[in-house]
Every structure is written in structure tokens, then in C-alpha cells.
């Protein structure tokens, strides 16, 4: 080979020399044109070393070295070495911060990442990277090849290192020489708990050494704001982690802050106490770490296993201003965008608003599978009532993931080659409140179970609710619906997927003496599955054109299960105010879930419905029966007392083969005299041993007093339903 020389590479020559491709990573070598003015250390006319990116923090230099092989045979990077020197001639060891093979194929180049721990106060202008070849025959075991100035590759915005590398031997002399952890910031969120403001910061910590390590007990961390105020941080999750060589795990720091701390100018500082003196190990700027998420934007969270890509998104948020406060509902989806099955996190939420640290809790306890298949999504509905006067668009929704100590969800990466490490990811157990990173017990936001397991919660995302919409009247947004059609629900927590639900009847009856009407609805539920299923409670209400809501009351004594291949009818009644005949008889049927959310309800769908008019002919519909009146007569009898008798000839047809039980609606005959007085009643059923049948039958009301005998008697025929609110009646027919 020719003599070693250091040259300034011009752009024209570079285009001919750089022929390979570089890895697309945050610290991979940049595109060839970026080297136009950089210096190179040549080992031949066609092979050389160059600097790629470099970043300088208060305690370390991170840089990458490009090794270009222009020969016809592979070259071994392991035959060469790298160190950092300053303007005073001091040398500092450079350590590889990734594990990869040192072999560089002919006609290609490889980029190698390094870091060097430096004393405070070093500047980029005074630093150079010294390239040498190992030579066991020399006293210092090396042949110097040339130096590359660091300042030539540090551009605008690169003076702040993206990660902080801490040599653990500085904190603990028993550690090995190469024991080091690289800390890189994830997201930071400002949240309120118990009336106080906290900053939660996710930090990715990677073991750069060749031995397993834990966080040193004397390693401490704090937030420093732009004015120099310092806020001690504790580890909310991950303090007991053992970092295997090449393993990357996620730590979560929790810092109590004042409400007036500005987001700009914040730094995360690592330090330790040397007797009585605080020694800074380095800082990380937090400007890019502080994070909130807008409605509709996806947010990943730390601590996922390799191959997992689970994201959360607040798809929408609606509110309505009512007398008791601002009712708000946010819809959050959790999607598995990865290639592997992922566990479904256990989530809760809080709505935080104002500067006083005020928040309102909300949960969604819907039953859902514990895992998400690739491409699968599950939905959470988070409801709360904010105080009167709160602007919901200025509020924030904090999504919390419930945690417990000792139950990490991360995984370990794999290492290959030689010289440094690769990474994995994961989460770990709950850590402490002692002011140091490496030791402690549990955080203040958790609780301890009887088995000694500490439970708590970690913020996953903070959603800004700007753009939330005011909820519209359910009547105006209801979908068109035809009686008897299947009801399609948006919220699958309302009914099992194997159940079909349809509204088959909706009638209204006047109760003049009670001051209200009763509407009666019948729902047909069909089990299309192969297993016996629980009958849903099917919470629902009627909404009129003014937005007034009338809750449905389920019939008493309903069966709890429905067998495969069968249909069941459930009846609901609604108390409506008396209106004039000209009032609109159209409603929106709102089917909702109010069991699985902490407050309010989750609508599964609204459907346009209208009250059915009563049959004017001889055929009466009492689902699933039809009653055809062929003839009738009214008479009175005397046998020690007076009785009225209705002789009724009719045909009864069971139109739809559905299951009805003893609690199904019955028939009541009510006899009223010419003065409007009820002189007697008689009950009958359409099922059971005493049921009405086709043909002639007599309905007798006995025990009348002399003064109650009247030629102007009227017999009212009702369908009656027993509900928790009393008996609801629908007038079927009047006999004069």
C-alpha cells in the first residue's frame, strides 16, 4: 500500500469513490454528498475512513466512522482503532455503541457508531477523532494513521446529543471498564394527580457493555427549567431492571413540578453526589420530548415487545352542556398494527382542565378479549361530567395504562457479531421516591395488594380535545329504520355478535286519569350461534324531536338465557307526557350501554321510529299473535247478584314462532258503565292453561251492585304488561 495520508475530499472525487449504500437509521452515515467537504484518512488510493454524524453533550461525544473499502477483497475494521483527542493532547477511549460485524465487503462501506466520555467543558473545535492501526510491536500498540476534526461534521442542530451515555464505572468502581448505559428520551407528558402536577418522562436505557448491569443506587436524575429551578425525579417504572448486554428497556420517570413550569427550556439532568458535591453526568434537552396528541392522531407507547406495534387514537370527542355540567364522551381505539398477537392493555382515563390540577376520572369496563390479532382494533368509551363553565375543547384526556410491579411487558433483543450491541425493548417493575434513579420501592400513584404486588398507572398519551364537537340531538342524527329489520349496532359491547335484535312492535296508549301515556315496544332477539347465550339487558330510550329522552323499562320476570336457533321477545314500556293529537308521533330509538362506563352512556345507534296506529278493522295485532274478532255481544245476568257477560267469537293465530313465557303480556277486559265508572275487570292470557282460544268464549264480570247495572256498559279490551313501574296497558278494542 502507499503511504498513509490525510486529504480533503472534493465533491467530484467523492462521487467516484462512494459506491455503497448506508443503513437508514438515526445514526447511520448520511448520503455521500454530505461528505463533500469532510476530511478522510486514507489507507490506500481507494480505501479510507471518514466521520459521519457527531453530537456533543456535556459529558460525551457520539459519532460515527465510515469505513470505505475500495479494494477487491474484504477489509476487517477490527484491525483498526479509534480514540478521541482534545486540544491539550489528552486522549479518551472511544467505545462502539452497536454490535455488528467488522468485515467490510469489496466496493462497499460500513458505518460504525462510537461514543467517548469526556470531561465537562470540551468544545467541538478542540476535538479530533484519531484513527490508528493495531501494532503489537509498538510500545503503545498502535500506528497513528490520521485525525479527523469533529467540528467538520457537527452542523446546526447537532450540538445537542440525542442520547446521554453514562459510564457506570464513574459511579461504581466495581463495575467493568466498558459498563455503560445509553439514555434516550421518549415522550414526556404533563399530567395532574390528586391536585398536583407531574411530568412523566419515558427514557429508553440501553446496555452498551458486555456484562449485565443494574441502575447504580447513586445515579440521580432531575428536571431543570430555563430559570435554573430543579425538580427531583423518581422512577415510576423500571428501577429494578437488569439490563442484559445489548438489551434496551424503558424507564418511566415521575417528577413533581409546579403548575407554572414552562415547557420550553426544560432539561433532564443526570448527576450523582460525590460526598457533598453534586457532579453532573450530562443533560438531555426535553423540547422534542414534550408531547400531546391531537384528536384523530395515532400514538404508540413505550414498552412493547419486539414485533408489536400497538397504537392508540382518540377518534372523536363529543360534549353537551347540561344543568349539572358539561357531559363529554371520547372514543379511543387501540389497534394492533404489528405482525404478532398483542395483549390488550388495561386502560383508564382522566379529563384534566385548568391550571389548578383538577381532573375527573373515567373508566370503560367493557368485556373484551385479552389479546388483539394483527390488524384488529378494540374501542374504549370514556365518559365524564366536567364542572359547569369548563371549556371542553381546552380540556385534555389522559389515557393511563394500569401497571403492577414485577410484570414487565418488554422483551430482550438479540446480539450478533462483535464490537458492540443491538437493542430490544420492554417495560419493568415499579420503582421509587428516594430521589435517586437506581433504588427505592413504589410510587405514590400506586397501591399494594395483599400479596405484595404494587399496582399503579402510567400515562400512555395525553389527547388535546381541541376540535371536540357538540353532541347533536339524537332525533336529528337517527338512521332510517323499518319495523322488523335487524338493528345494526356500532358498539359491540351492547349485544353478543351472534344475537340479532329487531324492533317488531311500537304502540302508544292514553292514560287520561294518570296524566301520561304509555308507549310499549317489543324487541325480538334471535340466537344465531351454537351456544346458549345470556339475554342482553338492551338499555334504550325514545327521543322526541325536541331532544327529550324517555327511558325504556324492561318487563319483569325475563328469562336470563336464550338457546341456539331460537327467538325471544322482550317488552319495554315508556312513560310519555300527554300530547294533543296533532303532536309529532315520530321518535328516535336510542340503544345504548350505560353499564361499562364510569358515567353517562355509550350509544350503539339511533333509529327513526314512529308509533303504530291502532287497527280499525276486526283484526288486532298483539305480537306474535293476531286476533280476528268475528262477533260479540254484551248481556247481563242475575243469580243472587248481577253479572255482565261478553260473548266473544274470534280466531287467534300465532304468527311468529318465538319464545314467550309467563311474564309475557296478558289481556284484560274492563267493564265501564255509562258514567265512566269501572264496574269490574276480568283477566285472560294468550299463553298457558287459561289462555284465550279460537272460537266462542265468554268473559263474565260478577258481583255488581244494583245501581251498577246499566244498559250503557262498554267493555275495553287491553294488552297489559307488568313492569317495575307498574302495569302498562294498551287499548286493543272497545265493545259497546
XYZ file of C-alpha atoms in Angstrom:
736
model
C 0.000 0.000 0.000
C 1.007 3.596 -0.452
C 1.862 5.876 2.430
C -0.927 6.954 4.745
C -2.140 10.477 4.114
C -4.929 12.830 5.210
C -6.718 14.675 2.415
C -9.661 16.996 1.937
C -12.089 15.138 -0.313
C -13.731 17.218 -3.004
C -17.242 16.590 -4.239
C -16.162 15.427 -7.736
C -13.825 12.782 -6.399
C -16.363 11.678 -3.825
C -18.954 10.807 -6.460
C -16.498 8.290 -7.918
C -15.366 6.842 -4.609
C -18.626 6.358 -2.696
C -20.461 3.438 -4.313
C -22.201 1.575 -1.485
C -25.452 2.119 0.407
C -25.776 3.098 4.058
C -28.262 1.901 6.702
C -31.334 4.073 7.177
C -31.070 4.732 10.891
C -30.850 7.821 13.047
C -27.087 7.455 13.380
C -26.324 5.810 10.044
C -23.908 7.593 7.734
C -25.565 10.337 5.681
C -25.836 10.366 1.885
C -22.499 10.652 0.010
C -22.997 14.278 -0.924
C -22.829 15.128 2.769
C -19.121 14.309 2.744
C -18.188 16.866 0.146
C -16.025 18.986 2.440
C -15.170 16.363 5.097
C -11.654 15.109 5.598
C -10.663 11.500 5.145
C -7.895 9.213 6.431
C -6.701 7.049 3.502
C -5.150 3.619 3.865
C -4.826 3.315 0.073
C -5.816 5.265 -3.008
C -9.314 3.790 -2.847
C -9.940 2.936 0.817
C -10.378 5.445 3.618
C -12.052 6.444 6.894
C -14.385 9.439 7.288
C -16.528 10.917 10.021
C -20.298 10.784 9.692
C -22.591 12.477 12.170
C -21.346 13.697 15.537
C -23.098 15.150 18.561
C -21.551 16.599 21.690
C -23.228 16.668 25.088
C -21.924 17.954 28.399
C -20.219 14.644 29.156
C -19.840 12.614 25.976
C -19.138 12.718 22.255
C -21.148 10.474 19.965
C -20.023 9.991 16.405
C -19.975 7.546 13.512
C -16.991 6.467 11.414
C -17.446 5.451 7.795
C -15.028 2.786 6.527
C -14.951 2.714 2.707
C -13.423 -0.372 1.113
C -12.343 0.278 -2.476
C -10.253 -2.890 -2.711
C -11.043 -6.168 -4.446
C -11.078 -8.055 -1.170
C -12.827 -7.685 2.191
C -11.236 -5.479 4.853
C -11.515 -6.025 8.602
C -12.351 -2.960 10.685
C -11.213 -4.843 13.805
C -7.569 -4.297 12.693
C -8.046 -0.569 13.293
C -8.875 1.525 16.323
C -10.486 4.855 17.176
C -9.927 7.319 20.019
C -10.756 10.959 20.718
C -8.148 13.638 21.490
C -8.597 17.224 22.618
C -6.578 20.398 22.051
C -4.351 19.694 25.058
C -3.329 16.304 23.733
C -5.436 14.257 26.144
C -6.824 11.044 24.668
C -10.178 9.428 25.512
C -11.279 5.885 24.751
C -13.927 5.517 22.043
C -16.344 2.637 22.545
C -18.553 1.026 19.939
C -22.232 1.612 20.736
C -23.609 -1.072 18.419
C -22.807 -4.687 17.714
C -22.054 -5.570 14.112
C -19.519 -7.496 12.076
C -16.256 -5.670 11.385
C -15.893 -7.141 7.888
C -16.462 -4.675 5.022
C -17.126 -6.223 1.627
C -15.200 -5.115 -1.512
C -16.568 -1.938 -3.114
C -18.789 -1.051 -0.150
C -18.710 0.955 3.046
C -19.943 0.453 6.591
C -20.748 2.996 9.295
C -19.710 2.282 12.905
C -21.132 4.200 15.872
C -18.913 5.241 18.781
C -19.109 7.200 21.995
C -16.437 8.673 24.259
C -16.889 10.010 27.773
C -15.323 13.466 28.140
C -14.752 15.929 30.957
C -17.090 18.909 31.142
C -16.173 21.945 29.087
C -14.816 20.275 25.969
C -15.726 22.040 22.712
C -16.201 20.563 19.248
C -13.473 22.810 17.800
C -10.819 21.240 20.019
C -11.797 17.602 19.469
C -10.476 15.194 16.854
C -11.056 11.523 16.144
C -7.729 9.677 15.910
C -7.666 6.682 13.539
C -4.923 4.073 14.141
C -3.897 0.551 13.184
C -3.188 -2.002 15.903
C 0.516 -2.928 16.024
C 1.659 -5.295 18.756
C 5.285 -4.453 18.015
C 4.931 -0.852 19.112
C 5.185 0.290 22.713
C 1.747 1.829 22.579
C 0.449 -0.997 20.307
C -0.677 1.363 17.555
C 0.314 3.112 14.361
C -1.304 6.527 14.021
C -2.967 6.923 10.623
C -4.543 10.375 10.865
C -7.030 12.613 12.641
C -10.496 13.768 11.642
C -11.767 17.076 13.096
C -15.101 16.732 14.913
C -16.195 20.293 14.135
C -16.306 19.479 10.413
C -19.298 17.145 10.834
C -21.218 18.941 13.572
C -23.785 21.042 11.794
C -26.584 23.256 13.005
C -28.810 21.449 15.469
C -26.273 18.688 16.184
C -24.603 20.215 19.222
C -27.193 18.564 21.460
C -26.748 14.801 21.600
C -29.883 12.694 21.033
C -28.867 10.429 23.881
C -26.741 10.582 27.018
C -24.144 7.859 27.582
C -23.022 7.322 31.162
C -20.005 5.220 32.100
C -21.156 3.300 35.181
C -17.602 2.944 36.447
C -17.740 6.666 37.234
C -20.452 5.859 39.795
C -19.253 2.459 40.931
C -15.581 1.480 40.774
C -16.500 -2.212 40.931
C -18.119 -2.019 37.511
C -16.228 -3.229 34.430
C -14.436 -0.696 32.250
C -16.961 -0.989 29.429
C -20.056 -0.804 31.683
C -22.168 1.968 30.209
C -25.826 2.849 29.723
C -27.166 4.971 26.900
C -30.249 7.010 27.839
C -32.539 8.289 25.105
C -35.681 10.344 25.652
C -39.108 9.085 24.682
C -42.243 11.120 25.217
C -42.880 13.390 28.198
C -46.359 14.360 29.320
C -47.613 16.800 31.938
C -50.496 15.331 33.956
C -52.353 16.008 37.168
C -52.824 13.557 40.033
C -54.532 14.286 43.336
C -54.480 18.006 42.658
C -50.748 18.142 41.854
C -48.891 18.433 38.553
C -46.376 15.805 37.498
C -44.129 15.304 34.499
C -43.895 11.703 33.334
C -40.915 11.027 31.082
C -40.164 7.809 29.249
C -36.461 7.043 28.911
C -35.023 4.239 26.811
C -31.944 2.819 28.542
C -29.576 0.534 26.612
C -26.706 -1.519 27.993
C -23.630 -0.800 25.843
C -21.320 -3.122 27.770
C -20.629 -6.844 27.658
C -21.977 -7.658 31.144
C -25.383 -7.402 32.786
C -25.879 -4.264 34.846
C -28.493 -2.561 37.002
C -29.043 1.114 37.645
C -26.460 2.295 40.206
C -28.037 3.266 43.508
C -26.320 6.655 43.491
C -27.426 7.655 39.998
C -29.895 10.531 40.311
C -31.952 12.487 37.819
C -33.897 15.744 37.875
C -35.627 18.280 35.677
C -34.031 21.696 35.316
C -36.133 24.510 33.867
C -34.989 27.551 31.899
C -34.602 29.613 35.085
C -32.415 27.000 36.783
C -35.104 25.607 39.118
C -34.503 21.912 39.860
C -37.180 19.244 40.368
C -36.146 15.819 41.678
C -37.351 12.835 39.639
C -38.121 9.318 40.818
C -38.519 6.112 38.859
C -42.176 5.226 38.454
C -41.383 2.087 36.466
C -38.169 0.187 35.789
C -35.863 0.764 38.765
C -35.264 -2.952 39.349
C -34.464 -3.784 35.737
C -31.437 -5.921 34.989
C -30.037 -4.827 31.654
C -28.544 -7.691 29.708
C -25.778 -6.916 27.211
C -27.391 -5.207 24.242
C -30.784 -5.008 25.952
C -32.882 -1.864 25.782
C -35.645 -1.290 28.339
C -37.947 1.576 29.117
C -37.822 3.530 32.342
C -40.558 5.940 33.343
C -39.554 8.951 35.423
C -42.045 10.865 37.551
C -41.337 14.432 38.618
C -43.444 16.674 40.848
C -43.472 20.124 39.231
C -45.109 23.473 39.834
C -48.042 24.407 37.610
C -46.116 27.379 36.225
C -43.188 25.405 34.778
C -42.720 26.385 31.144
C -42.454 23.624 28.576
C -39.613 25.352 26.734
C -36.099 25.237 28.100
C -36.558 22.065 30.155
C -33.603 19.701 30.545
C -33.235 16.261 32.071
C -30.009 16.137 34.087
C -28.191 13.022 35.326
C -25.929 13.529 38.333
C -24.565 11.928 41.472
C -23.497 13.145 44.880
C -19.733 12.950 45.453
C -19.600 13.353 49.217
C -21.188 16.816 49.471
C -20.708 17.900 45.875
C -23.198 17.298 43.074
C -21.445 16.054 39.935
C -23.345 16.413 36.673
C -23.076 13.455 34.283
C -24.910 15.064 31.385
C -28.186 16.600 30.300
C -30.797 15.926 27.651
C -32.913 18.728 26.195
C -36.628 17.923 26.516
C -38.115 20.275 23.929
C -38.681 17.492 21.400
C -39.810 15.059 24.100
C -42.797 17.028 25.392
C -45.808 15.572 23.683
C -49.568 15.890 23.370
C -51.681 14.158 20.754
C -54.457 15.705 18.705
C -57.808 14.091 18.015
C -57.508 11.568 15.222
C -53.712 11.155 15.535
C -52.131 7.819 16.458
C -49.782 7.459 19.413
C -47.503 4.496 20.107
C -46.380 3.830 23.632
C -43.171 2.509 25.145
C -42.513 -0.971 26.467
C -43.848 -3.068 23.624
C -42.398 -6.410 22.664
C -40.379 -6.952 19.507
C -42.774 -7.266 16.567
C -45.557 -5.387 18.365
C -46.905 -2.143 17.042
C -49.919 -1.243 19.146
C -51.189 2.310 18.747
C -53.898 4.314 20.484
C -56.028 7.034 18.961
C -58.776 9.318 20.228
C -61.011 9.115 17.182
C -63.585 11.628 18.394
C -64.840 13.606 21.369
C -68.338 14.995 21.863
C -69.836 17.118 24.608
C -73.184 18.530 25.665
C -73.728 21.386 28.111
C -76.369 20.447 30.673
C -77.591 21.790 34.007
C -75.269 19.558 36.066
C -72.165 20.236 33.984
C -70.541 19.512 30.655
C -71.072 15.908 29.635
C -68.168 14.706 27.498
C -67.585 11.387 25.745
C -64.364 10.456 23.950
C -63.944 7.387 21.767
C -60.465 5.831 21.981
C -59.340 2.971 19.780
C -56.447 0.589 20.380
C -55.163 -1.040 17.180
C -52.605 -3.765 16.599
C -50.635 -2.640 13.544
C -47.948 -5.234 14.133
C -47.451 -8.757 12.813
C -47.820 -10.558 16.154
C -50.693 -11.053 18.558
C -50.544 -8.361 21.259
C -52.024 -8.137 24.739
C -54.821 -5.617 25.235
C -53.735 -3.033 27.827
C -55.904 -2.219 30.809
C -56.793 1.447 30.397
C -58.423 4.194 32.439
C -58.738 7.889 31.734
C -58.859 11.304 33.369
C -60.042 14.599 31.971
C -57.775 17.404 33.219
C -58.538 21.089 32.863
C -57.324 24.450 34.138
C -54.074 25.201 35.979
C -55.214 24.117 39.426
C -54.558 20.406 38.919
C -58.225 19.485 38.672
C -59.253 16.273 36.942
C -62.236 13.929 36.621
C -61.767 10.158 36.354
C -63.433 7.885 33.831
C -63.224 4.176 33.010
C -64.552 1.750 30.431
C -65.084 -1.738 31.859
C -66.457 -3.335 28.696
C -65.804 -7.043 28.413
C -63.238 -7.607 25.670
C -60.722 -10.196 24.601
C -57.356 -10.080 26.343
C -55.492 -10.073 23.020
C -55.537 -8.298 19.678
C -54.793 -10.164 16.481
C -52.766 -8.341 13.801
C -54.974 -5.716 12.204
C -57.576 -5.907 14.995
C -58.969 -2.887 16.878
C -60.854 -2.528 20.150
C -62.738 0.567 21.277
C -62.991 2.370 24.634
C -65.724 4.895 25.515
C -64.621 7.361 28.186
C -67.420 9.465 29.672
C -67.312 12.151 32.360
C -69.131 15.241 33.555
C -66.938 18.324 33.784
C -67.906 21.273 36.022
C -70.208 23.943 34.647
C -68.255 26.563 32.720
C -65.335 24.339 31.706
C -64.485 24.649 28.026
C -64.303 21.007 26.851
C -62.078 21.942 23.908
C -59.497 23.323 26.355
C -59.512 20.092 28.398
C -57.156 17.152 27.920
C -57.849 13.434 28.095
C -55.059 11.472 29.799
C -55.022 7.781 28.935
C -53.484 5.714 31.726
C -52.247 2.142 31.498
C -52.650 0.158 34.690
C -49.416 -1.480 35.862
C -48.132 -3.774 38.591
C -44.628 -4.415 39.841
C -42.706 -7.384 38.541
C -44.884 -7.840 35.464
C -42.870 -6.350 32.621
C -44.232 -6.492 29.089
C -40.996 -5.883 27.246
C -38.643 -8.282 25.573
C -34.951 -8.690 25.011
C -33.291 -8.045 21.677
C -30.697 -10.327 20.110
C -26.992 -9.621 19.667
C -24.809 -10.666 16.771
C -21.288 -10.000 15.515
C -18.692 -8.276 17.657
C -17.698 -4.864 18.894
C -20.970 -3.501 20.299
C -24.673 -4.218 20.785
C -28.141 -4.257 19.288
C -31.319 -3.393 21.127
C -34.661 -4.770 22.269
C -37.467 -3.125 24.188
C -39.591 -3.639 27.252
C -41.096 -2.383 30.451
C -40.359 -3.367 34.005
C -41.437 -3.009 37.572
C -42.439 -0.113 39.734
C -39.652 1.978 41.358
C -39.423 4.755 43.982
C -39.319 8.016 45.826
C -35.858 8.427 47.218
C -34.515 10.979 44.758
C -32.160 8.524 43.049
C -32.772 6.595 39.867
C -31.352 3.294 40.955
C -33.144 2.432 44.193
C -36.430 2.578 46.041
C -39.807 0.910 46.334
C -43.163 2.029 44.986
C -44.523 5.302 43.654
C -47.187 7.462 45.218
C -49.620 6.749 42.402
C -49.984 3.043 43.151
C -51.360 0.716 45.813
C -50.108 -2.534 47.351
C -52.153 -5.734 47.292
C -52.127 -8.386 49.996
C -49.645 -10.464 48.009
C -47.103 -7.652 47.994
C -47.664 -6.701 44.351
C -47.631 -2.948 43.840
C -50.163 -1.634 41.360
C -50.255 1.777 39.761
C -50.759 3.519 36.468
C -48.615 5.158 33.808
C -49.784 7.765 31.298
C -49.771 6.441 27.740
C -50.957 9.544 25.921
C -52.414 12.987 26.518
C -55.064 13.874 23.954
C -55.848 17.532 23.349
C -59.612 17.855 22.866
C -59.469 20.927 20.647
C -61.877 20.184 17.829
C -64.332 18.256 20.004
C -67.869 18.590 18.657
C -71.054 19.458 20.482
C -73.343 16.431 20.552
C -76.327 16.727 18.264
C -79.878 15.800 19.158
C -80.215 12.045 18.703
C -83.502 12.655 16.893
C -81.792 14.564 14.079
C -78.997 12.008 13.606
C -81.163 8.858 13.742
C -80.883 6.413 10.855
C -83.938 5.382 8.858
C -85.434 2.148 10.169
C -88.176 -0.243 9.065
C -90.063 -2.148 11.750
C -88.870 -5.748 11.892
C -85.434 -5.098 10.339
C -82.242 -6.056 12.171
C -80.833 -3.271 14.359
C -77.182 -2.725 13.433
C -75.165 -1.607 16.483
C -71.970 0.438 16.302
C -70.932 -0.598 19.813
C -70.419 -4.364 20.006
C -70.481 -4.349 23.821
C -74.292 -3.971 23.741
C -75.089 -7.464 22.441
C -73.215 -10.620 21.538
C -72.229 -10.777 17.863
C -74.302 -13.976 17.459
C -77.531 -12.241 18.518
C -79.836 -10.416 16.097
C -82.140 -7.779 17.559
C -85.132 -6.178 15.835
C -87.974 -3.910 16.931
C -91.212 -5.675 15.992
C -93.873 -3.523 17.645
C -94.305 0.032 18.999
C -97.689 1.237 20.238
C -98.918 4.098 22.413
C -101.901 4.334 24.798
C -103.598 7.214 26.577
C -103.965 7.089 30.359
C -106.276 10.073 30.830
C -106.691 9.748 34.577
C -102.923 9.335 35.222
C -101.687 12.299 33.206
C -99.299 10.393 30.959
C -99.205 7.993 28.039
C -97.588 4.601 27.922
C -95.633 3.507 24.862
C -94.982 -0.209 24.509
C -92.158 -1.679 22.401
C -91.396 -5.323 21.708
C -87.906 -6.491 20.703
C -87.269 -9.815 19.028
C -83.894 -11.370 19.875
C -82.608 -14.333 17.839
C -79.643 -16.545 18.730
C -77.777 -17.436 15.530
C -74.895 -19.066 17.380
C -74.271 -22.607 18.534
C -74.200 -21.920 22.286
C -76.737 -20.753 24.827
C -76.203 -17.044 25.416
C -77.242 -14.507 28.039
C -80.126 -12.271 27.030
C -78.886 -8.676 26.797
C -80.432 -6.016 29.001
C -80.694 -3.759 25.945
C -80.813 -0.340 27.573
C -82.804 2.008 25.339
C -84.849 5.188 25.240
C -87.162 7.151 22.945
C -86.012 10.651 21.963
C -88.543 13.162 20.629
C -87.936 16.000 18.149
C -87.080 18.404 20.987
C -84.374 16.158 22.395
C -86.430 14.932 25.358
C -85.483 11.402 26.368
C -87.874 8.761 27.731
C -86.143 5.718 29.191
C -87.464 2.259 28.427
C -88.401 -0.017 31.341
C -87.971 -3.734 30.817
C -90.756 -6.178 31.585
C -90.482 -8.061 34.862
C -89.517 -11.731 35.085
C -87.451 -12.011 31.900
C -85.527 -15.215 31.165
C -81.769 -14.866 31.550
C -80.686 -17.042 28.609
C -81.587 -17.842 25.022
C -80.860 -21.188 23.395
C -79.260 -21.617 19.949
C -81.585 -21.253 16.966
C -84.420 -19.712 18.970
C -86.019 -16.272 19.249
C -87.252 -14.470 22.341
C -89.496 -11.436 22.757
C -88.790 -8.782 25.407
C -91.182 -5.926 26.089
C -90.268 -2.378 27.168
C -92.561 0.425 28.279
C -92.017 4.196 28.172
C -93.879 6.870 30.144
C -94.651 9.771 27.797
C -96.346 13.102 28.556
C -99.897 13.619 27.296
C -99.952 15.486 23.991
C -102.552 16.627 21.537
C -103.447 14.506 18.542
C -101.537 16.893 16.282
C -98.210 16.318 18.062
C -95.443 14.571 16.141
C -95.551 10.829 16.840
C -92.057 10.227 15.437
C -89.180 9.336 17.747
C -85.574 8.211 17.686
C -84.953 4.875 19.363
C -81.570 5.165 21.108
C -79.995 1.855 22.119
C -77.071 2.396 24.474
C -74.740 0.941 27.070
C -74.553 2.550 30.499
C -73.000 -0.359 32.366
C -69.412 -0.385 31.146
C -68.521 3.294 31.530
C -67.964 5.245 34.699
C -70.550 7.858 33.890
C -73.119 8.535 31.187
C -73.838 6.096 28.386
C -72.435 4.905 25.079
C -74.860 4.948 22.186
C -74.872 1.873 19.971
C -77.177 3.502 17.450
C -80.248 5.709 16.994
C -83.091 4.741 14.655
C -86.090 6.674 13.335
C -89.310 5.056 14.547
C -92.962 6.077 14.772
C -95.889 4.953 16.875
C -98.034 2.391 15.122
C -101.667 3.342 14.629
C -104.268 1.044 16.180
C -106.066 -1.328 13.842
C -109.511 -0.038 12.908
C -110.732 -3.307 11.437
C -111.596 -6.597 13.071
C -108.021 -7.914 13.194
C -105.799 -6.869 16.110
C -102.019 -7.391 16.253
C -100.579 -8.425 19.610
C -97.147 -9.641 18.558
C -96.565 -12.529 17.962
C -100.339 -13.135 17.765
C -103.109 -11.770 15.579
C -106.686 -11.677 16.939
C -109.589 -11.542 14.475
C -112.931 -10.537 16.060
C -115.740 -12.327 14.243
C -118.683 -11.462 16.519
C -119.513 -10.315 20.049
C -122.454 -9.445 22.321
C -122.910 -7.949 25.806
C -125.628 -9.042 28.254
C -126.310 -9.133 31.962
C -127.413 -11.987 34.200
C -128.928 -12.279 37.693
C -128.276 -15.134 40.112
C -128.382 -13.674 43.640
C -126.278 -10.834 42.207
C -125.784 -9.170 38.872
C -123.108 -10.077 36.286
C -122.091 -8.720 32.919
C -121.174 -11.149 30.188
C -119.168 -10.506 26.995
C -119.671 -13.286 24.477
C -116.738 -13.177 22.072
C -116.165 -15.162 18.872
C -112.656 -14.793 17.445
C -109.746 -16.513 15.656
C -106.284 -16.433 17.294
C -103.205 -17.060 15.131
C -99.611 -17.438 16.397
C -97.938 -15.568 13.521
C -94.239 -15.805 14.516
C -92.751 -18.797 16.300
C -90.891 -17.050 19.093
C -90.465 -17.976 22.737
C -92.865 -16.280 25.136
C -93.097 -17.047 28.833
C -95.420 -16.495 31.773
C -94.290 -12.881 32.104
C -95.417 -12.097 28.564
C -98.210 -9.553 28.127
C -101.752 -10.580 29.051
C -105.263 -9.491 28.148
C -107.586 -7.553 30.455
C -111.301 -6.868 29.920
C -112.505 -3.758 31.700
C -116.253 -3.003 32.039
C -117.239 0.656 32.307
C -120.784 1.981 32.968
C -122.414 4.953 31.273
C -120.967 7.300 33.908
C -117.418 6.172 33.111
C -117.046 4.105 36.255
C -115.140 0.827 36.111
C -117.594 -1.730 37.455
C -115.383 -4.763 37.103
C -112.418 -6.413 35.351
C -111.522 -9.872 34.133
C -108.032 -11.089 33.146
C -107.052 -13.565 30.475
C -103.847 -14.690 28.719
C -102.726 -15.731 25.264
C -100.499 -18.496 26.695
C -100.845 -21.098 29.407
C -103.708 -23.260 30.605
C -106.303 -20.450 30.903
C -105.465 -18.820 27.604
C -107.953 -17.398 25.145
C -108.571 -19.715 22.205
C -110.123 -19.549 18.788
C -113.897 -19.896 18.818
C -116.648 -18.619 21.153
C -115.772 -17.763 24.742
C -117.483 -15.867 27.490
C -115.983 -13.194 29.696
C -118.014 -12.652 32.866
C -117.776 -9.869 35.454
C -119.891 -10.741 38.504
C -120.765 -9.248 41.884
C -122.208 -5.978 40.598
C -124.431 -3.853 42.810
C -127.962 -2.933 41.729
C -127.030 0.639 40.977
C -124.191 -0.544 38.740
C -126.496 -2.311 36.319
C -126.594 -0.113 33.267
C -127.607 -0.578 29.663
C -124.807 1.769 28.530
C -121.937 -0.501 29.578
C -118.734 -0.537 27.490
C -116.122 -3.296 27.562
C -112.477 -2.197 26.949
C -110.027 -4.884 25.849
C -106.402 -4.156 26.839
C -103.000 -5.692 26.378
C -101.345 -5.420 29.805
C -97.644 -5.647 30.634
C -96.157 -5.824 34.119
C -93.117 -3.555 34.540
C -91.105 -2.410 37.565
C -93.027 0.895 37.298
C -96.416 -0.805 37.457
C -98.827 -2.152 34.871
C -98.709 -0.666 31.385
C -101.845 -1.012 29.243
C -102.555 -0.707 25.542
C -106.168 -0.381 24.379
C -106.913 -3.013 21.734
C -110.682 -2.820 21.218
C -113.879 -1.348 22.613
C -117.123 -3.344 22.677
C -120.405 -1.400 23.053
